[in-house]
Amino acid sequence: MKIAIDGPAGAGKSTIARILAAKLGVLYIDTGAMYRALALKALKTTINLHDPQDLLELALHTHIHFELNDQQQKVICDGRDVTEAIRSPEVSAVVSQVAVHPAVRKQMVIMQRDMARNHSVVMDGRDIGECVLPDADYKFYVTASLEERTKRRIKELQANGYEVDEERVKREIMQRDHQDSHREVGALKLLPDSILIDTSALTVDQAVTKIMKIIQGAQI
Ligand code: DC
């Protein structure tokens, strides 16, 4: 079974996808974490983030995989655990610039399809239903209002010890939404065969239950 979950930043995609995968007993692949890992690596070099050729070279020489450790999914980049580092505001600020280049995306899509080749998966991102798993059994578009997504992002940053400026967080989410939905390749969009799940007024559990009902209902 292949389940694609797309949607904007802060809609709850990753949390929902992780729980869903655990309930279904399938692999969870967080493709945003892969772009973040590449962005983190790029930030540690002198690479110009606007140079697609250099970034592609970097992507070709980067190994990203996921490991399950004490029920926690760890993101490993070139053998190093980057699970926390990839969530920093510095990475969030530049990751869309890294993800905009078609050549970089092409390479990421190859890696993502490879990870899903022989497994049942729940995969979340922006272009999963359209580019990575176009034949997915289910495609969900998980979203929430800008206000709600800003609130959630602030909570997450505060929980990780960051000081936050609400207006700035909101502005950055809007910028990211714009970049992610207006790029040439792999742009975020609601597909005709996607099921829309608005989580603005739902708890994580409610959202997961709603999706599970759709999956189970369709299997009866
Ligand atoms: O889901 P996230 O916020 O961790 O994703 C980080 C960034 O990576 C986001 O700005 C968009 C980009 N991304 C993408 O372009 N394609 C994907 N499949 C997943 C994420």
Short mmCIF file of C-alpha atoms and ligand atoms in Angstrom, two decimals:
data_model
loop_
_atom_site.label_atom_id
_atom_site.label_comp_id
_atom_site.label_asym_id
_atom_site.label_seq_id
_atom_site.Cartn_x
_atom_site.Cartn_y
_atom_site.Cartn_z
CA MET A 1 0.00 0.00 0.00
CA LYS A 2 1.26 3.47 -0.87
CA ILE A 3 -0.20 6.54 0.79
CA ALA A 4 0.78 10.04 -0.33
CA ILE A 5 0.28 13.00 1.97
CA ASP A 6 0.92 16.49 0.64
CA GLY A 7 0.21 19.90 2.09
CA PRO A 8 1.70 23.19 3.26
CA ALA A 9 4.09 23.72 6.19
CA GLY A 10 2.58 23.38 9.65
CA ALA A 11 -0.60 21.60 8.60
CA GLY A 12 0.27 18.60 10.75
CA LYS A 13 1.27 16.35 7.84
CA SER A 14 4.33 14.79 9.42
CA THR A 15 2.71 14.08 12.78
CA ILE A 16 -0.33 12.57 11.09
CA ALA A 17 1.77 10.60 8.60
CA ARG A 18 3.99 9.16 11.35
CA ILE A 19 1.03 7.97 13.45
CA LEU A 20 -0.77 6.63 10.40
CA ALA A 21 2.28 4.64 9.32
CA ALA A 22 2.64 3.16 12.82
CA LYS A 23 -1.05 2.19 12.91
CA LEU A 24 -0.82 0.56 9.50
CA GLY A 25 2.56 -1.03 10.29
CA VAL A 26 4.21 0.47 7.23
CA LEU A 27 7.30 2.61 6.61
CA TYR A 28 7.08 6.37 7.11
CA ILE A 29 9.14 8.55 4.76
CA ASP A 30 9.39 12.26 5.58
CA THR A 31 10.60 13.79 2.32
CA GLY A 32 10.76 17.29 3.82
CA ALA A 33 13.45 15.94 6.15
CA MET A 34 15.47 14.92 3.09
CA TYR A 35 15.38 18.44 1.61
CA ARG A 36 16.19 19.80 5.04
CA ALA A 37 19.19 17.46 5.41
CA LEU A 38 20.53 18.62 2.05
CA ALA A 39 19.96 22.28 3.00
CA LEU A 40 21.79 21.73 6.30
CA LYS A 41 24.74 20.18 4.49
CA ALA A 42 24.77 23.03 1.95
CA LEU A 43 24.80 25.61 4.75
CA LYS A 44 27.96 24.02 6.11
CA THR A 45 29.75 24.55 2.80
CA THR A 46 30.45 27.64 0.72
CA ILE A 47 27.96 26.49 -1.92
CA ASN A 48 25.75 29.20 -3.38
CA LEU A 49 22.17 28.06 -2.74
CA HIS A 50 21.11 29.57 -6.04
CA ASP A 51 23.53 27.43 -8.03
CA PRO A 52 21.65 24.32 -9.24
CA GLN A 53 24.78 22.57 -10.54
CA ASP A 54 26.65 22.78 -7.25
CA LEU A 55 23.57 21.70 -5.32
CA LEU A 56 23.00 18.76 -7.63
CA GLU A 57 26.63 17.69 -7.15
CA LEU A 58 26.08 17.92 -3.41
CA ALA A 59 22.86 15.88 -3.64
CA LEU A 60 24.63 13.21 -5.68
CA HIS A 61 27.27 12.92 -2.95
CA THR A 62 24.87 12.88 -0.04
CA HIS A 63 23.42 9.77 1.53
CA ILE A 64 20.21 10.23 3.49
CA HIS A 65 18.31 7.48 5.21
CA PHE A 66 15.92 6.92 8.11
CA GLU A 67 16.51 4.74 11.15
CA LEU A 68 14.08 3.66 13.82
CA ASN A 69 15.61 4.09 17.25
CA ASP A 70 13.49 3.48 20.39
CA GLN A 71 10.30 4.12 18.37
CA GLN A 72 11.79 7.44 17.22
CA GLN A 73 12.55 7.97 13.58
CA LYS A 74 16.03 9.39 13.11
CA VAL A 75 17.25 11.20 10.02
CA ILE A 76 20.78 10.13 9.14
CA CYS A 77 22.80 12.16 6.65
CA ASP A 78 26.20 10.77 5.62
CA GLY A 79 26.21 8.67 8.79
CA ARG A 80 25.41 11.60 11.12
CA ASP A 81 22.19 11.97 13.11
CA VAL A 82 20.72 15.30 11.93
CA THR A 83 17.18 14.78 13.26
CA GLU A 84 17.27 17.90 15.43
CA ALA A 85 19.65 20.06 13.44
CA ILE A 86 17.40 20.01 10.37
CA ARG A 87 14.56 21.68 12.34
CA SER A 88 16.56 24.84 13.12
CA PRO A 89 15.19 28.22 11.94
CA GLU A 90 18.35 28.62 9.78
CA VAL A 91 17.49 25.48 7.82
CA SER A 92 13.77 26.37 7.63
CA ALA A 93 14.71 29.75 6.17
CA VAL A 94 16.66 28.32 3.23
CA VAL A 95 15.19 24.89 2.54
CA SER A 96 12.71 26.15 -0.07
CA GLN A 97 15.60 27.69 -2.03
CA VAL A 98 17.31 24.32 -2.13
CA ALA A 99 14.06 22.55 -3.10
CA VAL A 100 13.31 24.92 -5.98
CA HIS A 101 15.89 23.50 -8.40
CA PRO A 102 14.43 20.92 -10.82
CA ALA A 103 17.70 18.95 -11.03
CA VAL A 104 17.89 18.64 -7.24
CA ARG A 105 14.23 17.58 -7.10
CA LYS A 106 14.78 14.97 -9.80
CA GLN A 107 17.56 13.41 -7.75
CA MET A 108 15.45 13.50 -4.56
CA VAL A 109 12.50 11.90 -6.36
CA ILE A 110 14.79 9.06 -7.55
CA MET A 111 15.93 8.46 -3.93
CA GLN A 112 12.35 8.63 -2.61
CA ARG A 113 10.96 6.21 -5.21
CA ASP A 114 13.82 3.89 -4.43
CA MET A 115 12.97 3.94 -0.71
CA ALA A 116 9.33 3.08 -1.51
CA ARG A 117 10.08 0.49 -4.19
CA ASN A 118 9.61 -2.68 -2.19
CA HIS A 119 7.68 -1.38 0.79
CA SER A 120 4.27 -0.25 1.83
CA VAL A 121 4.73 3.40 2.78
CA VAL A 122 3.17 6.56 4.06
CA MET A 123 5.15 9.37 2.44
CA ASP A 124 4.65 13.05 3.09
CA GLY A 125 5.83 16.16 1.27
CA ARG A 126 4.66 18.55 -1.45
CA ASP A 127 4.92 16.61 -4.71
CA ILE A 128 4.30 13.05 -3.52
CA GLY A 129 0.91 12.50 -5.17
CA GLU A 130 1.98 14.14 -8.38
CA CYS A 131 5.65 13.20 -8.89
CA VAL A 132 6.94 10.61 -6.43
CA LEU A 133 4.00 8.20 -6.08
CA PRO A 134 1.54 9.14 -8.84
CA ASP A 135 0.01 5.65 -8.54
CA ALA A 136 -0.48 5.88 -4.76
CA ASP A 137 -3.51 4.00 -3.42
CA TYR A 138 -4.56 7.09 -1.48
CA LYS A 139 -3.61 10.72 -1.88
CA PHE A 140 -4.40 13.16 0.90
CA TYR A 141 -3.97 16.92 0.89
CA VAL A 142 -3.63 17.94 4.52
CA THR A 143 -3.99 21.64 5.23
CA ALA A 144 -5.03 24.17 7.92
CA SER A 145 -5.60 27.91 8.10
CA LEU A 146 -2.56 30.20 8.12
CA GLU A 147 -3.41 31.34 11.68
CA GLU A 148 -3.57 27.78 12.97
CA ARG A 149 -0.37 26.78 11.20
CA THR A 150 1.42 29.82 12.64
CA LYS A 151 0.23 28.92 16.16
CA ARG A 152 1.48 25.35 15.78
CA ARG A 153 4.86 26.42 14.43
CA ILE A 154 5.32 28.86 17.33
CA LYS A 155 4.51 26.11 19.82
CA GLU A 156 7.01 23.77 18.16
CA LEU A 157 9.77 26.41 18.14
CA GLN A 158 9.13 27.32 21.79
CA ALA A 159 9.17 23.67 22.80
CA ASN A 160 12.64 23.47 21.23
CA GLY A 161 13.84 26.50 23.19
CA TYR A 162 13.72 29.12 20.42
CA GLU A 163 12.52 32.68 21.00
CA VAL A 164 9.75 33.56 18.60
CA ASP A 165 8.33 36.64 16.97
CA GLU A 166 4.77 35.79 15.86
CA GLU A 167 4.70 38.13 12.87
CA ARG A 168 8.01 36.82 11.63
CA VAL A 169 6.93 33.19 11.93
CA LYS A 170 3.73 34.00 10.00
CA ARG A 171 5.69 35.85 7.30
CA GLU A 172 8.10 32.96 6.89
CA ILE A 173 5.27 30.44 6.56
CA MET A 174 3.65 32.64 3.90
CA GLN A 175 6.94 32.94 2.02
CA ARG A 176 7.45 29.19 2.17
CA ASP A 177 3.87 28.55 0.99
CA HIS A 178 4.47 30.88 -1.93
CA GLN A 179 7.80 29.34 -2.90
CA ASP A 180 6.52 25.77 -2.53
CA SER A 181 3.42 26.37 -4.62
CA HIS A 182 4.89 28.54 -7.38
CA ARG A 183 7.96 26.64 -8.49
CA GLU A 184 8.45 25.22 -11.96
CA VAL A 185 8.65 21.55 -10.93
CA GLY A 186 7.01 19.67 -8.05
CA ALA A 187 4.84 22.56 -6.92
CA LEU A 188 2.41 21.97 -4.09
CA LYS A 189 -1.14 21.71 -5.40
CA LEU A 190 -4.44 20.05 -4.64
CA LEU A 191 -4.71 17.25 -7.21
CA PRO A 192 -8.01 16.14 -8.72
CA ASP A 193 -7.57 12.72 -7.08
CA SER A 194 -6.50 14.04 -3.65
CA ILE A 195 -8.77 13.92 -0.63
CA LEU A 196 -8.76 17.23 1.22
CA ILE A 197 -8.32 17.06 5.02
CA ASP A 198 -8.57 20.43 6.79
CA THR A 199 -7.02 20.05 10.25
CA SER A 200 -7.71 23.64 11.45
CA ALA A 201 -10.34 22.47 13.91
CA LEU A 202 -9.13 18.89 14.39
CA THR A 203 -6.80 17.36 16.94
CA VAL A 204 -4.10 15.07 15.58
CA ASP A 205 -6.10 12.04 16.75
CA GLN A 206 -9.24 13.27 15.01
CA ALA A 207 -7.35 13.85 11.78
CA VAL A 208 -5.76 10.39 11.93
CA THR A 209 -9.15 8.78 12.66
CA LYS A 210 -10.70 10.58 9.71
CA ILE A 211 -7.99 9.31 7.37
CA MET A 212 -8.10 5.78 8.81
CA LYS A 213 -11.87 5.68 8.25
CA ILE A 214 -11.40 6.66 4.63
CA ILE A 215 -8.74 3.97 4.12
CA GLN A 216 -10.66 1.26 5.97
CA GLY A 217 -13.98 2.26 4.43
CA ALA A 218 -12.52 1.91 0.98
CA GLN A 219 -11.10 -1.51 1.82
CA ILE A 220 -14.38 -3.04 2.94
O1 DC B 1 7.63 19.43 5.27
P1 DC B 1 8.78 20.37 5.65
O2 DC B 1 8.31 21.71 6.11
O3 DC B 1 9.74 19.75 6.59
O4 DC B 1 9.55 20.60 4.26
C1 DC B 1 10.70 21.40 4.21
C2 DC B 1 10.80 22.07 2.85
O5 DC B 1 11.11 21.11 1.84
C3 DC B 1 9.56 22.82 2.39
O6 DC B 1 9.80 24.21 2.32
C4 DC B 1 9.28 22.31 1.03
C5 DC B 1 10.34 21.33 0.71
N1 DC B 1 9.78 20.07 0.26
C6 DC B 1 9.60 19.90 -1.08
O7 DC B 1 9.85 20.80 -1.85
N2 DC B 1 9.14 18.71 -1.56
C7 DC B 1 8.84 17.71 -0.72
N3 DC B 1 8.41 16.55 -1.22
C8 DC B 1 8.99 17.88 0.67
C9 DC B 1 9.45 19.09 1.13
#
